[in-house]
Every structure is written in C-alpha cells, then in structure tokens.
Backbone as a ProteinNet text record, in pm:
[ID]
protein_1_A
[PRIMARY]
MTTRVAVIGATGKMGRLVCDLVDNDSDYELIARLDSSSALSEMLGADVAIDLTVPAVSQGIVDYALDNGIRVLVGTSGWSQSRIDSLRHRITGRDTVGVVIIPNFSLGSVLGTALSALAARFFDSIEIVEAHQSSKIDSPSGTAVRTAELMAAARAGLVPVAAPHIDQRARGQQIATVPVHSLRMAGVLARQDVIFGGSGESLTITHNTLSAEAYERGIMVALAATRECVGVTVGLDQLIDLGLSGPAADEPAAAAVPPAGPEEAEMEPGE
[TERTIARY]
13546	13547.9	13415.6	13422.9	13303.6	13216.5	13087.5	12991.5	12934.1	12942.5	12891.1	12742.2	12662.5	12516.9	12457.7	12361.8	12281	12136.4	12069.6	11930.1	11843.9	11748.4	11655.6	11522.3	11473.2	11357.7	11405	11518.2	11586.3	11513.6	11420.3	11353.1	11223.3	11178.4	11058.4	11090.3	10986.5	11006.2	11098.5	11072.4	11159.1	11296.7	11302.9	11431.1	11519	11461.2	11538.3	11585.6	11499	11537.3	11654.1	11645.5	11752.1	11882.8	11875.7	11996.7	12063.9	11985.7	12042.3	12108.1	12043.4	12099.8	12231.5	12234.9	12357.2	12467.8	12433.1	12532.2	12596.7	12520.6	12568.9	12633.4	12652.8	12715.3	12846.1	12955.5	13087.9	13111.5	13025	13039.4	12989.4	12922.1	12860.6	12900.9	12898.6	12922.2	12807.4	12736.1	12624.8	12680.9	12679.1	12742	12642.2	12512.3	12413.5	12276.5	12207.9	12069.3	11987.2	11905.4	11828.5	11683.4	11626.8	11484.9	11419.4	11296.1	11220.7	11279.7	11363.8	11424.3	11564	11613.4	11750.4	11758.2	11872.2	11899.8	11944.4	11898.1	11936.4	12087.1	12153.4	12298.8	12370.5	12301.6	12363.8	12392.6	12329.9	12357.7	12483.6	12538.4	12657.1	12772.4	12843.3	12951.8	12911	12782.1	12734.2	12748.6	12767.9	12764.7	12621.5	12541.2	12402.4	12315.6	12205.7	12104.9	11983.7	11928.8	11810.3	11693.9	11595	11478.5	11365.4	11329.9	11222.2	11128.5	11081.6	11004.9	10857.3	10800.5	10660.3	10654.4	10547.2	10539.7	10560	10515	10520.6	10663	10756.6	10894.3	10993.5	10950.6	11041.8	11106.2	11027.1	11080.4	11194.2	11177.7	11281.3	11408.7	11394.5	11511.3	11588.7	11515.8	11580.2	11650.1	11583.2	11641.9	11770.5	11768.8	11886.5	12002.7	11972.7	12079	12141	12057	12108.7	12189.4	12142.5	12216.3	12355.6	12372.9	12502.2	12575.5	12535.5	12608	12591	12480.5	12455.6	12350	12378.4	12278.3	12171.7	12050.5	11938.2	11862.3	11832.2	11740.1	11612.5	11501.8	11373.7	11286.1	11255.8	11163.3	11032.9	11012.9	10890.6	10785.3	10666.1	10557.4	10499	10418.4	10345.2	10406.1	10511.5	10570.4	10484	10423.7	10339.3	10425	10362.7	10436.1	10485.4	10406.9	10449	10571.9	10578.9	10696.5	10818.4	10797.2	10908.2	10958.7	10866	10904.8	10983.3	10940.3	11011.3	11151.3	11163.7	11294.1	11385.5	11332.3	11412.6	11467.1	11379.8	11421	11530.7	11517.1	11612.2	11753.8	11766.9	11902.3	11950.2	11876.3	11920.9	12058.1	12148.3	12281.8	12381.2	12335.7	12427.2	12466.2	12595	12638.8	12701.9	12688.6	12747.3	12640.3	12513.5	12405.4	12295	12212.7	12099	12005.1	11886.3	11783.7	11720.7	11706.8	11635.3	11510.8	11393	11265.7	11202.2	11178.7	11125.1	10990.3	10880	10749	10732.5	10801.4	10789.5	10917.8	10979.9	11105.7	11086.8	10964.8	10940	10952	11030.1	11045.1	10914.3	10839.8	10712	10613.3	10613.7	10524.9	10561.5	10689.9	10734.9	10690.3	10700.9	10654	10503.2	10428	10283.9	10246.7	10318.8	10293.9	10329.1	10442.5	10484.2	10384.5	10335.1	10237.2	10105.2	10070.6	9949.1	9960.5	10076.9	10098.7	10091.2	10140.7	10135.4	9991	9909.4	9770.4	9680.1	9720.8	9632.7	9588.1	9667.6	9630.8	9512.7	9482.1	9382.5	9246.9	9237	9111.5	9083.1	8957.2	8918.4	8862.5	8823.4	8768.5	8874.1	8928.3	9039.1	9017.3	9036.6	9032.3	9138.4	9180.9	9282.2	9223.1	9243.9	9210.5	9338.4	9379.4	9502.7	9472.2	9539.4	9517.5	9650.6	9652.8	9771.3	9728.5	9827.8	9801.3	9742.2	9669.9	9598.3	9691.7	9818.6	9913.7	9966.7	9941.7	9988.8	9905.9	9971	9897.3	9859.5	9917.8	9884.3	9802.3	9717.7	9642.7	9607	9600.9	9638.2	9788	9826.6	9967.4	10050.6	10179.8	10269.6	10272.4	10259	10257.9	10135.2	10019.2	9896.3	9904.9	9959.2	9974	10064.8	10178.9	10271.6	10210	10138.1	10073.3	9974.4	9892.5	9794.7	9863.4	9970.2	10040.5	10106.2	10165.9	10229.8	10126.3	10011.4	9905.8	9853.8	9839.2	9794.8	9894.9	10024.1	10127	10121.7	10097.2	10089	9967.9	9863.8	9741	9740.6	9852.1	9858	9801.7	9710.7	9648.9	9520.2	9489.5	9364.9	9257.6	9136.3	9028.7	9057.2	9003.4	9024.2	8967.9	9021.6	8968.8	8821.8	8739.6	8597.3	8578	8522.3	8502.2	8365.1	8257.7	8122.5	8094	8012.6	7967.1	8083.5	8187.4	8305.8	8276.2	8163.6	8126.5	8080.7	8053.5	8013	8136.6	8132.6	8250.7	8298.1	8206.3	8243	8316	8326.3	8391.1	8542.6	8597.2	8742	8799.3	8929.8	8999.6	9057.9	9035.8	9091.6	9238.7	9321.8	9463.8	9490.2	9523.2	9545.8	9426.6	9307.3	9175.2	9139	9227.3	9199.8	9143.4	9024.9	8974	9058.7	9099.5	9180.6	9106.7	9095.2	9025.8	9127.6	9131.9	9231	9164.6	9218.4	9177.5	9290.8	9256.7	9353.8	9296	9354.6	9290.8	9390.5	9352.3	9434.5	9437.8	9546.1	9557.6	9611.3	9649.6	9700.1	9838.4	9931.5	10061	10055.9	10041.9	10025.7	9972.2	9873.9	9815.8	9765.3	9781.7	9725.5	9662	9538.6	9469.1	9441.9	9488.7	9455.2	9357	9235.1	9125.8	9091.7	9095.3	9065.1	8934.4	8842.3	8717	8703.9	8661.9	8641.2	8510.7	8483.4	8360.9	8364.6	8283.3	8274.3	8389.7	8477.3	8592.3	8648.2	8724.2	8798.1	8934.4	9027.8	9164.2	9204.6	9259.9	9307.1	9454.7	9535.3	9677.6	9694.4	9729.7	9735.3	9877.1	9915.4	10040.7	10011.3	10057.5	10030.8	10162.6	10186.7	10308.1	10284.7	10370.5	10353.7	10444.1	10562.2	10652.1	10751.3	10820.9	10916.7	11036.6	11053.7	11162.4	11149.6	11027.7	11003.2	11082.1	11117.7	11181.9	11334.4	11393.3	11538.1	11620	11590.8	11671.7	11653.2	11529.9	11504.4	11576.3	11582.7	11654.3	11800.3	11863	12005.6	12032.4	11942.8	11956.6	11946.8	11848.6	11828.6	11945.1	11996.1	12107.8	12232.7	12258.2	12373.5	12360.7	12239.9	12218.5	12234.6	12198.1	12203.2	12346	12439.4	12578.5	12635.3	12592.8	12647.3	12536.9	12417.3	12305.4	12320.5	12268.7	12262.8	12120.3	12065.5	11927.8	11830.4	11709.5	11603.4	11559.9	11560.7	11514	11396	11288.2	11167.6	11133.4	11126.9	11080.1	11190.4	11172.3	11268.4	11275.5	11167	11165.2	11268	11312.8	11414.9	11556	11568.4	11700.1	11728	11625.8	11643.5	11588.7	11636.5	11590.2	11474.6	11351.9	11234.6	11216.7	11292.3	11283	11161.7	11088.3	10968.2	10998.4	11110	11150.6	11296	11363.2	11502.4	11516.1	11634.7	11653.3	11653.1	11610.3	11613.7	11756.5	11772.2	11906.9	11991.8	11929.4	12007.9	12011.8	11969.7	11971.6	12066	12137.2	12221.4	12136.3	12190.3	12117.5	12097.2	11980.6	11950.8	12026.5	12046.9	12121.6	12037.1	12102.6	12033.5	12019.4	11910	11888.5	11913.2	11999.6	12026.4	11900.6	11885.9	11767.8	11768.8	11649.5	11640.1	11715	11783.3	11848.9	11745.6	11786.2	11691	11611	11669.3	11597.8	11501.6	11518.7	11434.2	11320.2	11337.6	11249.3	11103.2	11070.1	10931.7	10862.8	10939.7	10883.3	10915.3	10816.7	10843.8	10746.2	10721.5	10629.3	10685	10535	10500.9	10537.1	10470	10511.1	10515
9477.3	9334.2	9292.8	9207	9162.4	9075.3	9100.1	9022.7	8911.7	8788.4	8673.5	8655.8	8640.3	8639.9	8512.4	8455.7	8345.5	8393.5	8369	8409	8283.7	8277.4	8164.5	8212	8141.3	8189.2	8264.4	8220.7	8294.6	8290.9	8196.6	8185.5	8265.2	8321.1	8404.7	8544.2	8626	8760.3	8843.2	8844.5	8920.7	8858.5	8725.6	8657.9	8692.6	8695.6	8731.3	8875.7	8963	9103.7	9118.8	9052.9	9063.5	9005.1	8892.2	8832.2	8928	8994.6	9089.8	9207	9257.2	9369.8	9331.4	9213	9167	9144.1	9082.4	9054.5	9182.1	9290.2	9414.4	9509.7	9465.1	9549.6	9484.5	9554.6	9498.3	9474.4	9526.6	9503.1	9365.1	9296	9167.8	9061	8936.4	8821.1	8722.6	8693.8	8599.8	8458.3	8383.9	8251.8	8137.7	8166.1	8058.3	8114.2	8042.2	8072.7	7948.8	7955.3	7839.1	7851.2	7737.4	7732.1	7625	7589.6	7497.7	7357.2	7324.3	7190.8	7187.4	7302	7311	7267.6	7213.6	7185	7313.8	7334.4	7455.8	7465.1	7353.5	7352.7	7429	7455	7529.2	7674	7722.7	7859.9	7869.3	7756.6	7759.3	7827.9	7910.4	7989.7	8133	8161.1	8298.1	8378.3	8507	8598.5	8642.3	8654.8	8697.9	8606.8	8559.9	8485.4	8576.4	8581.5	8662.1	8567.7	8573.6	8485.6	8555.5	8500.6	8556	8442.4	8369	8248.3	8268.9	8181.3	8188.9	8169.8	8215.7	8209.3	8069.9	7967.1	7831.6	7780.3	7830.2	7778.7	7882.8	8007.2	8115.3	8092.6	8049.1	8027	7926.1	7816	7713.9	7764.2	7848.3	7905.8	7995.9	8080.8	8172	8092.4	7989.6	7908.4	7841.2	7786.8	7717.2	7814.9	7931.9	8030.1	8073	8103.7	8147.2	8037.7	7913.1	7800.9	7786.9	7838.5	7828.4	7962.1	8055.7	8182.6	8276.4	8265	8349.4	8453.6	8579	8683.6	8670.8	8719.8	8696.9	8826.5	8846.3	8950.6	8881.4	8909	8843.8	8938.8	8898.6	8974.7	8900.6	8795.4	8717.1	8776.3	8796.7	8852.6	8745.7	8787.3	8692.5	8663.1	8737.9	8716.6	8785.6	8707.9	8763.5	8821.5	8904.7	8963.7	8857.3	8752	8645.9	8573.7	8551.4	8486.2	8576.4	8705.3	8799.7	8805.4	8807.5	8809.8	8684.3	8570.4	8444.8	8448.2	8506.2	8518.8	8610.6	8721.3	8812.1	8737.6	8661.4	8587.6	8487.6	8425.2	8320.3	8373.7	8493.4	8541.1	8650.5	8673.9	8771.1	8731.6	8826.9	8801.1	8750.1	8718.4	8672.4	8791.7	8826	8945.4	8914.5	8790.2	8754.6	8725.9	8729	8707.3	8809.6	8825.8	8915.8	8892.5	8948.8	8933.4	9069.2	9101.4	9220.7	9174.3	9213.4	9173	9295.1	9287.4	9401.4	9364.5	9410.6	9382.5	9440.8	9550.6	9615.1	9691.4	9662.9	9727.6	9863.2	9902.4	10028.4	10147.2	10246.2	10365.7	10444.2	10446.8	10515.9	10453.5	10320	10250.2	10280.1	10283.9	10315.3	10455.7	10549.4	10685	10687.4	10609.8	10602.8	10551.4	10449	10394.6	10495.8	10564	10663.8	10779.6	10823.9	10932.1	10887.3	10759.8	10705.9	10704.8	10665.5	10666.6	10809.4	10904	11044.2	11094.2	11051.9	11098	11025.5	10907.2	10820.9	10883.8	10974.2	11036.4	11132.6	11171.5	11276.8	11225.4	11093.6	11035.4	10906.8	10889.6	10767.7	10661.6	10701.3	10608.4	10583.7	10460	10427.4	10287.9	10272.4	10140.8	10132.9	10010.8	9986.8	9896.4	9933.3	9846.7	9822.2	9696.8	9665.4	9566.7	9582.3	9497.1	9447.6	9319.5	9258.3	9163.7	9119	9024.7	8895.2	8824	8704.8	8595	8599	8493.6	8510.7	8625.5	8646.4	8559.5	8471.2	8368.4	8409	8516.7	8555.5	8683.5	8695.2	8818.1	8827.2	8947.1	9073.1	9078.3	9174.2	9188.3	9228.4	9199.1	9240.3	9391.3	9462.7	9608.6	9659.1	9599.5	9641	9611.5	9495.7	9460.2	9560.6	9590.8	9684.8	9824.4	9865.6	9996.6	10004.3	9900.8	9898.3	9899.4	9822.2	9815.1	9948.7	10015.6	10143.6	10251.7	10245.9	10341.6	10318.9	10192.5	10162	10212.4	10194.6	10244.1	10395.9	10463.3	10609.6	10658.1	10573	10610.1	10563.6	10518.4	10469.2	10573.9	10529.2	10619.5	10683	10665.1	10719.1	10610	10646.2	10547.3	10451.4	10328.5	10234.6	10290.9	10242.9	10281.9	10241.4	10330.5	10301.5	10201.8	10084.4	9980.7	9917.3	9989.1	9936.6	9811.1	9722.7	9600.2	9507.6	9508.4	9429	9279.5	9241.7	9100.5	9047.4	9136.2	9094.1	9060.9	8949.1	8901.3	9000.4	9072.7	9166.3	9289.3	9302.6	9420.3	9406.9	9298.7	9283.3	9220.5	9202.9	9145.1	9257.3	9251.6	9353.7	9324.1	9421.2	9416.5	9536.2	9510.2	9618.4	9713.9	9658.2	9723.9	9791.7	9790.3	9855	9751.4	9772.9	9680.4	9684.9	9567.2	9557.3	9471.5	9520.6	9451.5	9418.1	9292.1	9246.9	9208	9259.3	9219.5	9139.3	9029.8	8950	8929.4	8998.2	8997	9024.9	8986.6	9012.3	9161.9	9204.7	9343.4	9436.8	9382.2	9464.2	9415	9504.4	9466	9482.8	9604.1	9628.7	9769.6	9780.4	9911.2	9907.1	10016.4	10027.4	10164.4	10164.1	10286.9	10283.5	10383.7	10400.4	10516.2	10485.7	10582.6	10628.3	10759.5	10819.5	10898	10877.2	10950.8	11039.8	11162.1	11255.8	11331	11420.7	11499.3	11591.4	11558.4	11642.7	11631.2	11530.6	11518.7	11376.6	11346	11219.2	11244.6	11158.4	11166.7	11026.9	11017.3	10888.5	10898.8	10809.3	10801.3	10677.1	10697.3	10589	10567.7	10441.8	10406.7	10302.3	10325.4	10237	10193.1	10063.7	10010.5	9991.1	10049.8	10044	9942.2	9918.4	9817.2	9775.6	9665.9	9613.5	9705.8	9803.7	9900.9	9972.9	9978.9	10048.1	9989.7	9862.7	9794.4	9807.4	9852.7	9838.4	9911.2	10040.6	10115.5	10060.1	10021.8	9966.3	9834.7	9751.7	9623.8	9648	9741.7	9764.9	9829.9	9916.6	9974.2	9863.4	9773.9	9665.5	9567	9537	9443.1	9499.6	9627.2	9690	9684.2	9705.4	9701	9560.4	9460.4	9321.8	9272.5	9329.3	9280.7	9280.8	9375.6	9384.3	9390.8	9344.8	9357.9	9264.1	9306.3	9226.3	9237.4	9125.8	9127.4	9124.3	9172.6	9170.8	9313.9	9349.6	9480.3	9458.3	9530.2	9513.6	9645.8	9644.1	9759.7	9845.6	9885.1	9972.4	10107.8	10145.9	10274.3	10280.5	10164.5	10160.2	10178.4	10175.1	10179.7	10311	10392.3	10518.2	10632.9	10752.3	10871.2	10931.8	10914.2	10967.8	11116.7	11171.3	11314.1	11354.6	11255.5	11287.3	11305.9	11247.5	11264	11224.9	11269.7	11235.6	11094.5	11031.1	10896.7	10895.6	10782.9	10769.9	10778.7	10819.4	10843.2	10718.7	10598.6	10476.3	10403.5	10471.1	10408.1	10484.7	10414.4	10483.7	10558.9	10668.8	10743.3	10656.3	10667	10586.9	10641.7	10554.3	10592.4	10682.2	10778.3	10859.4	10779.2	10800.8	10732.4	10829.8	10796.8	10889.9	10913.3	11033	11058.8	10970.8	10948.7	10867.4	10935.3	10854.1	10906	10934.3	10990	11025.9	10908.3	10787.2	10670.5	10614.6	10648.1	10594.9	10688.5	10815.3	10915.9	10896.4	10833.7	10820.1	10700.8	10608.4	10489.1	10489.6	10477.4	10488.2	10411.2	10279.7	10215.2	10100.2	9885.1	9823.9	9684.1	9597.8	9471.9	9362.6
10459	10431.5	10366.8	10267.7	10196.7	10286.9	10285.3	10362.7	10275.5	10325.3	10250.8	10281.3	10176.1	10190.3	10131.1	10201.3	10148.9	10142.6	10031.9	10014.3	10013.1	10104.6	10111.8	10056.6	9954.5	9879	9756.5	9703.6	9597.1	9463.6	9444.7	9315.5	9307.6	9419.1	9417.5	9365.3	9349.3	9294.1	9381.2	9511	9600.8	9608.3	9606.2	9611.3	9492.7	9375.4	9255.6	9262.2	9312.1	9325.2	9421.1	9536.5	9636.3	9582	9515.4	9458.1	9359.9	9277	9181.4	9253.6	9358.1	9432.8	9499.2	9559.9	9626.2	9524.8	9413.1	9307.7	9254	9253.7	9193.5	9293	9416.8	9519	9562.9	9546.5	9575.2	9724.1	9810.6	9954.2	9995.5	9902.6	9935.7	9834.6	9884.1	9797.3	9817.7	9711.9	9719.4	9708	9819	9819.5	9806.6	9825.3	9816.8	9782	9690.5	9654.1	9686.9	9790.1	9833.1	9787	9744	9712	9797.5	9766.2	9850.8	9854	9757.7	9754.4	9815.3	9860.3	9911.5	10057	10095.3	10235.9	10303.8	10426.2	10497.1	10517.2	10516.2	10533.4	10422.3	10311.4	10201.7	10240	10347.4	10390.4	10476.4	10519.4	10605	10533.5	10608.1	10550.7	10524.7	10533.3	10513.6	10641.7	10627.4	10741	10769.9	10662.5	10673.1	10588.3	10646.1	10570.9	10554.2	10433.5	10406.2	10381	10467.5	10459	10384.6	10267.5	10185.4	10146.3	10246.4	10219.6	10255	10333.6	10375.9	10526.5	10591.3	10737.9	10795.9	10725.7	10780.7	10799.2	10720.2	10728.8	10780	10789.9	10827.8	10963.8	11062.3	11196.8	11196.8	11124	11118.8	11054.5	10953.3	10886	10981.3	11052.8	11148.3	11258.5	11311.1	11417.3	11370.3	11249.4	11196.4	11179.3	11123.4	11102.4	11235.7	11333.7	11463.7	11531.3	11519.4	11578.9	11519.9	11397.8	11330.1	11321.8	11407.7	11419.2	11302.2	11231.1	11113.9	11148.8	11123.4	11141.8	11032.8	11063.8	10973.3	10945	10817.9	10774.4	10728.6	10796.4	10766.8	10687.3	10564.1	10481.6	10462.3	10539.5	10532.8	10625.2	10572.9	10652.5	10743.8	10840.5	10923.6	11059	11100	11231.7	11336.8	11424.8	11530.3	11641.9	11724.9	11836.2	11932.2	11953	12044.8	11991.4	11861.1	11802.6	11812.7	11793.1	11804.6	11948.4	12045	12185.9	12222.7	12170.9	12196.9	12138	12019.4	11954.9	12035.2	12084	12167.6	12289.3	12354	12473	12439.6	12324.4	12286.3	12267.4	12211.2	12180.3	12276.4	12383.3	12483	12538.2	12540.1	12592.3	12490.2	12370.6	12264.5	12178.9	12179.3	12107.8	11972.7	11927.2	11797.5	11692.3	11730.5	11634.1	11656.8	11557.4	11568	11451.5	11464.2	11361.4	11333.8	11206.9	11164.2	11089.4	11136.8	11077.1	11012.8	10883.3	10808.8	10747.3	10806.4	10748.2	10608.1	10580.3	10449.5	10419.8	10306.4	10270.3	10203.3	10176.5	10107.3	10201.8	10162.2	10244.3	10250.7	10139.3	10138.8	10234.6	10241.2	10333.2	10477.5	10506.9	10642.8	10682.8	10590.2	10618.6	10641	10561.3	10579.3	10716.7	10763	10895.8	11004.7	10987.2	11086.1	11094	10979.4	10978.3	11040.4	11020.1	11081.9	11233.4	11284.1	11428.9	11483.7	11405.9	11447.3	11455.7	11359.1	11354	11453.6	11497.7	11576.7	11708	11763.9	11891.7	11878.8	11755.8	11735.9	11688.8	11665.1	11617.9	11695.4	11735.2	11805.2	11710.4	11590.6	11491.6	11384.7	11382.1	11291.8	11234.9	11105	11042.7	10932.5	10902.1	10798.9	10692	10566.2	10453.5	10376.2	10367	10293.1	10181.9	10069	9952.8	9898.5	9862.9	9802.9	9691	9614.5	9507.2	9562.8	9479.6	9524.8	9572.5	9533.6	9572.4	9714.9	9777.6	9915.4	10009	10083.6	10157.7	10298.4	10352.5	10489.9	10489.9	10589.9	10611	10759.6	10817.5	10754.3	10723.2	10643.9	10608.5	10729.5	10722.7	10830.2	10846.8	10734.9	10742	10816.5	10788.4	10857.2	11006.3	11040.3	11181.4	11252	11190.4	11254.5	11263.1	11159.6	11163.2	11279.6	11294.8	11403.2	11538.9	11553.5	11681.4	11716.8	11617.9	11644.6	11675	11609.4	11641.5	11783.4	11822	11958.2	12061	12031.2	12123.2	12134.9	12022	12023.1	12102	12110.2	12180.3	12325.5	12376.1	12514.6	12609.9	12695	12791.4	12743	12613.3	12559.1	12558.5	12522	12514.2	12399.3	12403.9	12292.9	12162.7	12051.5	11920.7	11912.2	11858.3	11843.4	11729.3	11759.7	11659.1	11678.9	11643.5	11665.8	11584	11640.3	11572.7	11535.9	11616.2	11583.3	11590.5	11650.8	11656.7	11521.1	11427.4	11293.5	11209.2	11140.1	11066.2	10960.8	10901.2	10795.3	10847.9	10980.9	11037.9	11045	10992.1	10987.7	11113.4	11114.7	11229.9	11314	11444	11531.5	11560.8	11532.9	11568.8	11658	11784.2	11881.3	11884.3	11877.5	11879.7	11747.5	11647.9	11519	11420.9	11363.1	11262	11134.6	11086.9	10966	10864	10742.4	10634.8	10526.1	10482.1	10385.3	10253.8	10144.2	10009.9	9946.6	9878.8	9805	9665.2	9565.1	9434.1	9322.3	9203.1	9085.5	9055.6	8990.8	8950.1	9055.8	9171.6	9282	9320.3	9349.3	9405.4	9556.9	9605.2	9748.9	9769.3	9856.8	9889.1	10033	10103	10237.5	10257	10308	10344.3	10494.3	10565.8	10707.2	10713.6	10760.4	10754.7	10896.4	10917.2	11045.9	11034.1	11128.7	11127.7	11250.1	11227.5	11336.8	11318.4	11405.3	11398.2	11276.5	11176.1	11057.8	10961.3	10978.4	10887.7	10888.2	10786.2	10782.3	10719.9	10752.8	10700.1	10654.6	10534	10483.2	10445.5	10499.8	10464.3	10378	10252.4	10154.4	10105.3	10099.6	10032.8	9927.2	9806.3	9694.1	9630.9	9626.7	9565.1	9416.3	9335.7	9190.5	9124	9181.6	9126.8	9234.7	9209.4	9306.4	9325.6	9237.8	9256	9390	9440.6	9566.3	9682.1	9672.6	9784.7	9785.5	9677.3	9660	9765.7	9788.7	9885.6	10026.5	10059.5	10192.1	10214.7	10111.2	10122	10155.3	10087.1	10108.9	10244.8	10291.2	10425.7	10530.5	10513.8	10610.1	10607.2	10489.2	10478.4	10545.5	10525.5	10590.3	10741.7	10793	10937.8	10993.2	10914	10961.3	10979.1	10906.6	10912.5	11053.9	11137.7	11272.7	11378.4	11344.2	11437.6	11556.7	11669.9	11791.8	11845.6	11892.1	11939.2	11823	11847.2	11746.2	11716.9	11590.6	11545	11451.9	11474.2	11392.8	11324.9	11193.7	11118.9	11060.6	10936.9	10870.6	10939	11006.3	11076.7	11188.3	11237.8	11342.5	11286.2	11154.4	11090.5	11019.4	10999.7	10928.2	11011.9	10983.9	11054.7	10975.8	11025.5	10957.7	10983.2	11077.6	11105	11186	11238.2	11316	11463.3	11509.2	11649.6	11660.2	11764.3	11785.1	11836.4	11822.1	11874.2	12025.4	12081.1	12226.6	12275.8	12402.5	12455.6	12454.2	12467.7	12474.4	12341.5	12232.3	12101.5	12010.6	11921.1	11825.1	11724.5	11672	11570	11446.9	11387.2	11268.5	11149.3	11053.1	10934.1	10844.7	10782.5	10683.8	10556	10484.4	10357.8	10246.3	10150.8	10041.2	9959.7	9903.6	9820.8	9698	9641.5	9521.2	9408.3	9328.9	9209.5	9103.2	8990.6	8887.8	8835.9	8838.5	8787.4	8891.1	9019.5	9124.2	9161.9	9132.1	9189.8	9156	9041.7	9002.9	9068.3	9123.9	9185.5	9333.6	9418.2	9559.6	9646	9640.8	9731.2	9811.8	9890	9999.5	10019.4	10045.4	10102.6	10000.1
[MASK]
+++++++++++++++++++++++++++++++++++++++++++++++++++++++++++++++++++++++++++++++++++++++++++++++++++++++++++++++++++++++++++++++++++++++++++++++++++++++++++++++++++++++++++++++++++++++++++++++++++++++++++++++++++++++++++++++++++++++++++++++++++++++++++++++++++++++++++++++

C-alpha cells in the first residue's frame, strides 16, 4: 500500500532532496510540501510527516503530528537527550504512532560514529572537532552529540575522558565528558574528526561529506522504518546492520542496506 508523506521544511536543501526522492519512489505519495508560511494542518492525511526544519520549531511539529496520529521522521538536528526522554514518556503505550530521529542520514557518518564508539574503550584522551556550513544554526551538531554519547556509553565503568583545562572557553563544550569543538564557516558542507590520544600514538576517525548524495540511501532506509515505527528510535545505526555486533535478543534484526550502485559508489558522506 502506498504511504502518504508530508514534508515540513520542503523548500530547504534537504527538503527539496527528500521531496524528489519521495516523488520518484512508487511506494510513496507526496501529499504535502510545507514551508515556514504553511499551516501545520496541511500535513493532515499523511501517514508519515518528515520534519526538516530548525530546532526551535521541530518540537511543535512532532507534537502536532503525534496528536493527529501521524508517524514522524525527524531529520532536524538539535534534539537533546532530555527532549528525547520526554518524547519517549509521552508516547509510551501508544502502538499507532512513533518517531524516528536521525541526527545524520549518511551511512558513512554512522559508520564513523560506530567505529569511534568501538575505539573509545582503548583511549582515555578523546576530543571531537566538527565543521559545518556557516548557515547551520545549532552547535554542536547532532552527530557530534550522538558520537560523544555513544562513546561514553561504550566507556561505562572506565575512568572519565581526560579533558584538562576544561574550564577554559577555548577547550570546547563537554558532551558526556568529551570536549567538542564546532566550526561554522564557508566552504564546508560537513566534516567530523574524532581524535584519540594514547601513549606514543594517536588515532583519528574522519568523516567528510562531499555532497548531498551522501544522504539518499539513509533517507530511504529511515523512511521505510518510520512507516510502522512504534515508540522512539534514535540514529540510523538502530535501523541497519553495521556488522559490528549482533542484535539484542529483544530487538528485531536491522535491515540490510543494499550496496551503492555504480552512480553512488563515489559519493558517500554527513549532517
């Protein structure tokens, strides 16, 4: 059955990309394109609403959609853990709605974050430097926040990350004890470096977004998952099998992602 989709933030770069992807897939019908002047009621009748707006309005969009029985795919950055926890509490026990929150639709970025979490147990000195275009209004990025949180979870039971002189403003913002430094400048799309320091060595895991093509496969994986989602799911890593570990016993196996076709193989990136 065709899934009816409404895109909120349809006139932005990501919004236009998502609208084109939905329009070109026979499994979906794009029934509404909302911009900043649209009434939220224009999304009524959709099975899935895709939020690609800004942090200041994202919460209201999600609340409106859920109040009207519409599942939501959130591609807006800036959702804090406290807001996510509040959202989980709000829809607990409701099996007809759900929310999928994706800090970054890029498969390469998700792998970079997963590899960072894997490495985090072996280094006590860790910092993140993330860079985005000057028009990105929030910092740190949602990807950097999730990377720091997953690394902290992987380090549970170990000593805190070493972050000397953290009282100095130039030392970045601590997220889950990890210093995060944000650049907002022209000439950049999205880049993240996770830097690990050890005795006599360092390791850097870098993901660099080269074009918006990087997001396409992740968008479609997330949209497919949103059609029947229940509760709150955070991160593309929860929807695909990264091959780093088996699924938990009480979780369904993640979907496999088809390999990039010949036209996609050269482009593979972030947020």
